Amino acid sequence: MFDNPAFDNHEGVHFFSDEPTGLRAVIAIHSTALGPSSGGTRMWDYPDSHSMVTDVLRLSQGMSYKNAMASIPHGGGKAVIWGNSKTDKTEALFRAFGRAVDSLQGRYWTAEDVGIDTADIEIAAQETRYAAGLTTGDAASGDPSPVTALGVFKGIQQTALRAFGSDDLNGKTVAVQGVGSVGGYTCKHLAEAGANLVITDIDQDALAEIAKNTGAKIVAPDDIYDVDADIFSPNALGAIINEDTLKRLKVKVIAGGANNQLVTPAMGEFVRRAGILYAPDYVINGGGIINVAAEISGDYSRAWVDQKLETLIDTLGSVLDTALDSGRPTNEVADEIARARIAAARA
């Protein structure tokens, strides 16, 4: 694991196995400099354990940067469960996962992510108090996806303002990859703003529902990169901006809710050279963790969440402006700010 390119001096990487329930999980804690780590749990049918570990290492580092940029009192952590989210879920498995989370004694707080919904987290919460994104409890706030999507939409506007000279999305064509929880809500905001949508996903039912409600055009998953659009909004899995896909994109903006969109940090420079303005993923998609942080505090306030979200979008604007003024990739600028905030807290 220490030789894995995604390892970034993580404070702890914890492996959990529970034979009776079939649980195979990894919880990675990247940093607790700013406070207890927090980040969602992803359930995915990984091809092998190396892919699983690489994913959780990258995701947990991204959460450290995301939480730092969102100015919340949390470090970065992430959990992954190896399994098919459509066929392998059981109550016993999520109870076992809840016990795994609880064994870390508050160094990691969990919530929903890809393949995991509120019902799953509420089962885990029967075994641990270190769970958020719940629908019951004094500070329960429910699924954080709508807040994430609102932030993504506002972030798209901020990025469009700098790329096109206006944040008006009326008539702009947006190619949306992934219409799950975050992508679906993002499509709703975009359609209400007058954008023309081209969408794709592996979930045909979700595609049909979004197309019915927004008038979006549906394309095959691999064809989304070839759409003649103004904006590409990735809202599915990561590592989708690479040398091959970048050559196919015809857009001026990349802005979406997916984590780890760049296959490597160095890809940010190639995106800049291509004349595309990229909204760093862990900045634009921080709305959900802000909502979760409000719940973890024990005194949930939507007003506090909205204020933090506006501050986050202002931060995104500053990142974009600094990058444009200095001729540097946006992810490099954001990384510097996030690392400096974490280092200051550690010191």
Coordinates of C-alpha atoms in Angstrom, one line a residue:
M1 CA 0.0 0.0 0.0
F2 CA 2.8 2.4 0.8
D3 CA 4.1 2.0 -2.8
N4 CA 0.6 2.9 -4.2
P5 CA 0.9 6.2 -6.2
A6 CA -2.3 7.4 -4.5
F7 CA -0.8 7.1 -1.0
D8 CA -0.3 10.6 0.4
N9 CA 1.0 10.1 3.9
H10 CA -2.4 9.0 5.1
E11 CA -2.8 8.9 8.9
G12 CA -4.5 5.5 8.7
V13 CA -5.9 2.9 6.3
H14 CA -8.1 0.4 8.0
F15 CA -9.2 -2.9 6.4
F16 CA -12.3 -4.7 7.7
S17 CA -13.6 -8.2 6.9
D18 CA -16.7 -9.9 8.4
E19 CA -17.1 -13.4 7.1
P20 CA -20.7 -14.0 8.3
T21 CA -22.0 -11.0 6.4
G22 CA -19.5 -10.9 3.5
L23 CA -18.4 -7.4 4.4
R24 CA -15.1 -6.3 2.8
A25 CA -14.4 -2.7 3.5
V26 CA -11.6 -0.1 3.7
I27 CA -11.8 3.1 5.6
A28 CA -9.0 5.6 4.8
I29 CA -8.2 8.6 7.0
H30 CA -6.1 11.0 5.2
S31 CA -5.9 13.8 7.7
T32 CA -7.5 14.9 11.0
A33 CA -5.6 18.2 11.2
L34 CA -8.8 20.2 10.8
G35 CA -10.9 17.9 13.0
P36 CA -12.3 14.4 12.8
S37 CA -12.3 13.0 9.3
S38 CA -15.6 12.8 7.4
G39 CA -16.6 11.5 4.0
G40 CA -19.2 9.3 2.4
T41 CA -19.1 5.5 1.9
R42 CA -19.0 4.1 -1.6
M43 CA -20.2 0.6 -2.6
W44 CA -18.7 -0.6 -5.8
D45 CA -17.9 -4.0 -7.5
Y46 CA -14.2 -3.4 -7.9
P47 CA -12.2 -5.6 -10.4
D48 CA -9.6 -6.3 -7.7
S49 CA -8.4 -5.2 -4.3
H50 CA -5.7 -2.9 -5.7
S51 CA -8.3 -0.9 -7.5
M52 CA -10.3 -0.7 -4.3
V53 CA -7.4 0.6 -2.2
T54 CA -6.4 3.1 -4.9
D55 CA -9.9 4.5 -5.0
V56 CA -10.3 4.9 -1.3
L57 CA -6.8 6.6 -1.0
R58 CA -7.7 9.1 -3.7
L59 CA -11.1 9.8 -2.4
S60 CA -10.0 10.3 1.2
Q61 CA -7.3 12.8 0.1
G62 CA -9.9 14.6 -2.0
M63 CA -12.1 14.8 1.1
S64 CA -9.2 16.5 3.1
Y65 CA -8.9 19.1 0.3
K66 CA -12.7 19.4 0.0
N67 CA -13.3 20.0 3.7
A68 CA -10.5 22.5 3.9
M69 CA -11.9 24.5 0.9
A70 CA -15.3 24.4 2.4
S71 CA -14.0 25.8 5.7
I72 CA -15.6 23.2 7.9
P73 CA -13.9 21.7 11.1
H74 CA -13.3 18.3 9.6
G75 CA -10.4 16.4 8.1
G76 CA -10.7 14.0 5.2
G77 CA -11.7 10.3 5.2
K78 CA -13.6 7.9 3.0
A79 CA -14.9 4.4 3.1
V80 CA -15.5 1.8 0.3
I81 CA -17.4 -1.4 0.5
W82 CA -16.5 -4.1 -2.1
G83 CA -19.7 -5.4 -3.6
N84 CA -22.6 -4.9 -6.1
S85 CA -24.9 -2.3 -4.7
K86 CA -27.8 -3.8 -6.6
T87 CA -27.4 -7.4 -5.4
D88 CA -25.2 -7.6 -2.4
K89 CA -26.8 -5.3 0.2
T90 CA -28.2 -6.8 3.4
E91 CA -29.1 -5.4 6.8
A92 CA -26.4 -7.6 8.4
L93 CA -23.7 -6.3 6.1
F94 CA -24.5 -2.6 6.9
R95 CA -24.7 -3.4 10.7
A96 CA -21.2 -5.0 10.4
F97 CA -20.0 -1.8 8.5
G98 CA -21.5 0.3 11.3
R99 CA -19.5 -1.6 13.9
A100 CA -16.4 -1.1 11.7
V101 CA -17.0 2.7 11.7
D102 CA -17.6 2.7 15.5
S103 CA -14.3 0.9 16.2
L104 CA -12.5 4.0 15.0
Q105 CA -14.1 5.9 17.9
G106 CA -15.0 9.1 16.1
R107 CA -11.9 9.6 14.0
Y108 CA -14.1 9.0 10.9
W109 CA -17.8 10.0 10.3
T110 CA -19.6 8.4 7.4
A111 CA -22.5 9.3 5.1
E112 CA -23.9 8.4 1.7
D113 CA -21.9 8.2 -1.5
V114 CA -22.1 6.2 -4.8
G115 CA -24.1 3.0 -4.4
I116 CA -25.2 4.0 -0.8
D117 CA -28.5 5.6 0.1
T118 CA -30.0 7.0 3.3
A119 CA -31.6 3.7 4.2
D120 CA -28.2 2.0 4.2
I121 CA -26.6 4.6 6.4
E122 CA -29.5 4.4 8.8
I123 CA -28.9 0.7 9.3
A124 CA -25.2 1.3 9.9
A125 CA -26.2 4.1 12.4
Q126 CA -27.9 1.4 14.6
E127 CA -24.3 0.3 15.4
T128 CA -22.5 3.6 15.6
R129 CA -23.2 7.3 16.4
Y130 CA -20.6 8.4 13.8
A131 CA -23.0 8.5 10.9
A132 CA -24.8 11.4 9.2
G133 CA -27.1 12.0 6.3
L134 CA -29.9 10.6 8.3
T135 CA -33.7 11.2 8.3
T136 CA -34.2 10.7 12.0
G137 CA -32.6 12.4 15.0
D138 CA -32.5 15.9 16.5
A139 CA -30.1 17.2 13.8
A140 CA -31.1 14.9 10.9
S141 CA -30.9 16.5 7.5
G142 CA -31.5 13.6 5.1
D143 CA -29.8 13.0 1.8
P144 CA -27.1 15.6 1.2
S145 CA -27.3 15.1 -2.6
P146 CA -29.6 18.1 -3.2
V147 CA -27.2 20.5 -1.5
T148 CA -24.3 19.0 -3.5
A149 CA -26.2 19.5 -6.7
L150 CA -27.2 23.1 -5.8
G151 CA -23.5 23.9 -5.3
V152 CA -22.6 22.2 -8.6
F153 CA -25.2 24.3 -10.4
K154 CA -23.9 27.5 -8.8
G155 CA -20.4 26.5 -9.6
I156 CA -21.3 25.9 -13.2
Q157 CA -22.6 29.5 -13.3
Q158 CA -19.4 30.8 -11.8
T159 CA -17.3 29.0 -14.3
A160 CA -19.5 30.0 -17.2
L161 CA -19.2 33.6 -16.2
R162 CA -15.4 33.5 -16.7
A163 CA -15.5 31.3 -19.8
F164 CA -18.3 33.0 -21.7
G165 CA -18.6 36.4 -20.0
S166 CA -22.0 35.7 -18.5
D167 CA -23.5 33.3 -16.0
D168 CA -26.7 33.0 -18.0
L169 CA -27.1 29.4 -19.0
N170 CA -30.2 30.0 -21.2
G171 CA -29.5 28.3 -24.5
K172 CA -26.2 26.8 -23.5
T173 CA -25.8 23.1 -24.2
V174 CA -24.6 21.0 -21.3
A175 CA -23.4 17.4 -21.7
V176 CA -24.2 15.7 -18.4
Q177 CA -22.5 12.4 -17.5
G178 CA -24.4 10.6 -14.8
V179 CA -27.9 11.4 -13.7
G180 CA -28.0 9.7 -10.3
S181 CA -28.7 11.6 -7.1
V182 CA -26.3 14.6 -7.7
G183 CA -26.5 14.5 -11.5
G184 CA -30.3 14.3 -11.5
Y185 CA -30.8 17.3 -9.2
T186 CA -28.2 19.2 -11.2
C187 CA -30.1 18.5 -14.4
K188 CA -33.2 20.0 -12.8
H189 CA -31.5 23.2 -12.0
L190 CA -29.9 23.4 -15.4
A191 CA -33.2 22.9 -17.2
E192 CA -34.9 25.5 -15.1
A193 CA -32.1 27.9 -16.1
G194 CA -32.9 27.3 -19.8
A195 CA -30.0 25.0 -20.6
N196 CA -30.2 22.4 -23.3
L197 CA -29.3 19.0 -21.9
V198 CA -27.6 16.0 -23.4
I199 CA -27.4 13.2 -20.9
T200 CA -26.0 9.7 -20.4
D201 CA -25.9 7.0 -17.7
I202 CA -25.9 3.3 -17.4
D203 CA -29.2 3.5 -15.5
Q204 CA -31.8 3.6 -18.3
D205 CA -34.7 4.2 -15.9
A206 CA -33.0 7.3 -14.5
L207 CA -32.2 8.6 -18.0
A208 CA -35.8 8.2 -19.1
E209 CA -37.1 10.0 -16.0
I210 CA -34.7 13.0 -16.4
A211 CA -35.4 13.2 -20.2
K212 CA -39.1 13.2 -19.5
N213 CA -38.9 16.0 -17.0
T214 CA -36.3 18.2 -18.7
G215 CA -36.5 17.4 -22.5
A216 CA -32.9 16.2 -22.4
K217 CA -31.5 14.2 -25.3
I218 CA -30.1 10.8 -24.4
V219 CA -26.8 9.4 -25.8
A220 CA -24.8 6.3 -25.2
P221 CA -22.2 6.5 -22.4
D222 CA -19.2 6.7 -24.6
D223 CA -20.8 9.2 -26.9
I224 CA -21.1 11.9 -24.3
Y225 CA -17.5 13.1 -24.9
D226 CA -18.3 13.8 -28.6
V227 CA -21.3 16.0 -28.0
D228 CA -21.1 19.5 -29.5
A229 CA -21.7 21.3 -26.2
D230 CA -20.6 24.4 -24.3
I231 CA -20.2 22.7 -20.9
F232 CA -19.3 19.1 -19.9
S233 CA -20.6 18.2 -16.4
P234 CA -19.3 14.9 -15.1
N235 CA -21.4 13.6 -12.2
A236 CA -20.6 9.9 -12.2
L237 CA -17.2 8.2 -11.3
G238 CA -13.7 9.7 -11.5
A239 CA -10.7 9.5 -13.7
I240 CA -12.8 10.4 -16.8
I241 CA -10.7 13.3 -18.0
N242 CA -7.7 11.6 -19.6
E243 CA -5.6 12.0 -22.8
D244 CA -8.1 10.2 -25.0
T245 CA -11.3 11.8 -23.7
L246 CA -9.8 15.3 -23.6
K247 CA -9.1 15.1 -27.4
R248 CA -12.8 14.4 -28.0
L249 CA -14.3 17.2 -25.9
K250 CA -15.5 20.3 -27.8
V251 CA -16.5 22.3 -24.7
K252 CA -15.1 25.4 -23.0
V253 CA -16.0 24.4 -19.4
I254 CA -15.7 21.2 -17.4
A255 CA -17.8 21.5 -14.2
G256 CA -19.5 18.7 -12.4
G257 CA -20.0 16.8 -9.1
A258 CA -17.9 13.7 -9.7
N259 CA -14.9 13.2 -7.5
N260 CA -11.3 12.8 -8.9
Q261 CA -12.3 13.8 -12.4
L262 CA -8.7 14.2 -13.7
V263 CA -6.9 10.9 -14.2
T264 CA -3.9 12.5 -12.7
P265 CA -3.3 16.0 -11.3
A266 CA -0.9 16.7 -14.3
M267 CA -4.0 16.4 -16.6
G268 CA -5.1 19.8 -15.3
E269 CA -2.3 21.5 -17.4
F270 CA -3.4 19.7 -20.5
V271 CA -7.0 20.8 -19.9
R272 CA -5.8 24.4 -19.6
R273 CA -3.8 24.2 -22.8
A274 CA -6.9 22.9 -24.5
G275 CA -8.6 26.1 -23.7
I276 CA -11.0 24.5 -21.3
L277 CA -11.8 26.1 -17.9
Y278 CA -12.0 23.4 -15.2
A279 CA -13.8 23.8 -11.9
P280 CA -11.8 21.7 -9.4
D281 CA -14.1 18.9 -8.4
Y282 CA -13.5 19.0 -4.7
V283 CA -14.4 22.7 -4.6
I284 CA -17.5 22.7 -6.7
N285 CA -19.0 19.6 -5.1
G286 CA -18.5 20.5 -1.5
G287 CA -22.1 21.4 -0.7
G288 CA -23.0 17.9 0.5
I289 CA -20.2 17.7 3.1
I290 CA -21.2 21.2 4.3
N291 CA -24.7 19.8 4.9
V292 CA -23.2 16.7 6.6
A293 CA -21.0 18.9 8.8
A294 CA -24.0 20.8 10.0
E295 CA -25.7 17.6 11.0
I296 CA -22.6 16.3 12.8
S297 CA -22.5 19.5 14.8
G298 CA -25.7 18.4 16.5
D299 CA -27.4 21.7 15.7
Y300 CA -28.4 21.6 12.1
S301 CA -29.1 25.0 10.5
R302 CA -30.0 25.4 6.9
A303 CA -29.2 29.0 7.1
W304 CA -25.6 28.1 8.1
V305 CA -25.4 25.6 5.3
D306 CA -26.6 28.2 2.7
Q307 CA -24.1 30.7 4.0
K308 CA -21.2 28.2 3.9
L309 CA -22.3 27.2 0.4
E310 CA -22.2 30.8 -0.9
T311 CA -18.7 31.2 0.7
L312 CA -17.6 28.0 -1.1
I313 CA -18.8 29.3 -4.4
D314 CA -16.9 32.6 -3.8
T315 CA -13.8 30.5 -3.1
L316 CA -14.3 28.7 -6.4
G317 CA -14.5 32.1 -8.2
S318 CA -11.2 33.1 -6.5
V319 CA -9.5 29.9 -7.6
L320 CA -10.7 30.4 -11.2
D321 CA -9.6 34.1 -11.2
T322 CA -6.1 33.3 -9.8
A323 CA -5.6 30.5 -12.3
L324 CA -6.7 32.7 -15.2
D325 CA -4.5 35.6 -14.1
S326 CA -1.4 33.5 -13.6
G327 CA -1.9 31.1 -16.5
R328 CA -1.8 28.1 -14.2
P329 CA -4.2 25.1 -14.1
T330 CA -7.1 25.5 -11.7
N331 CA -6.5 22.3 -9.8
E332 CA -2.9 23.3 -9.0
V333 CA -4.2 26.6 -7.5
A334 CA -6.9 24.8 -5.5
D335 CA -4.4 22.2 -4.3
E336 CA -2.0 24.9 -3.0
I337 CA -4.8 26.6 -1.0
A338 CA -6.1 23.4 0.5
R339 CA -2.7 22.1 1.5
A340 CA -1.8 25.5 3.1
R341 CA -5.0 25.4 5.2
I342 CA -4.3 21.8 6.3
A343 CA -0.7 22.6 7.1
A344 CA -1.6 25.7 9.1
A345 CA -4.1 23.7 11.2
R346 CA -1.5 20.9 11.8
A347 CA 1.1 23.5 12.9

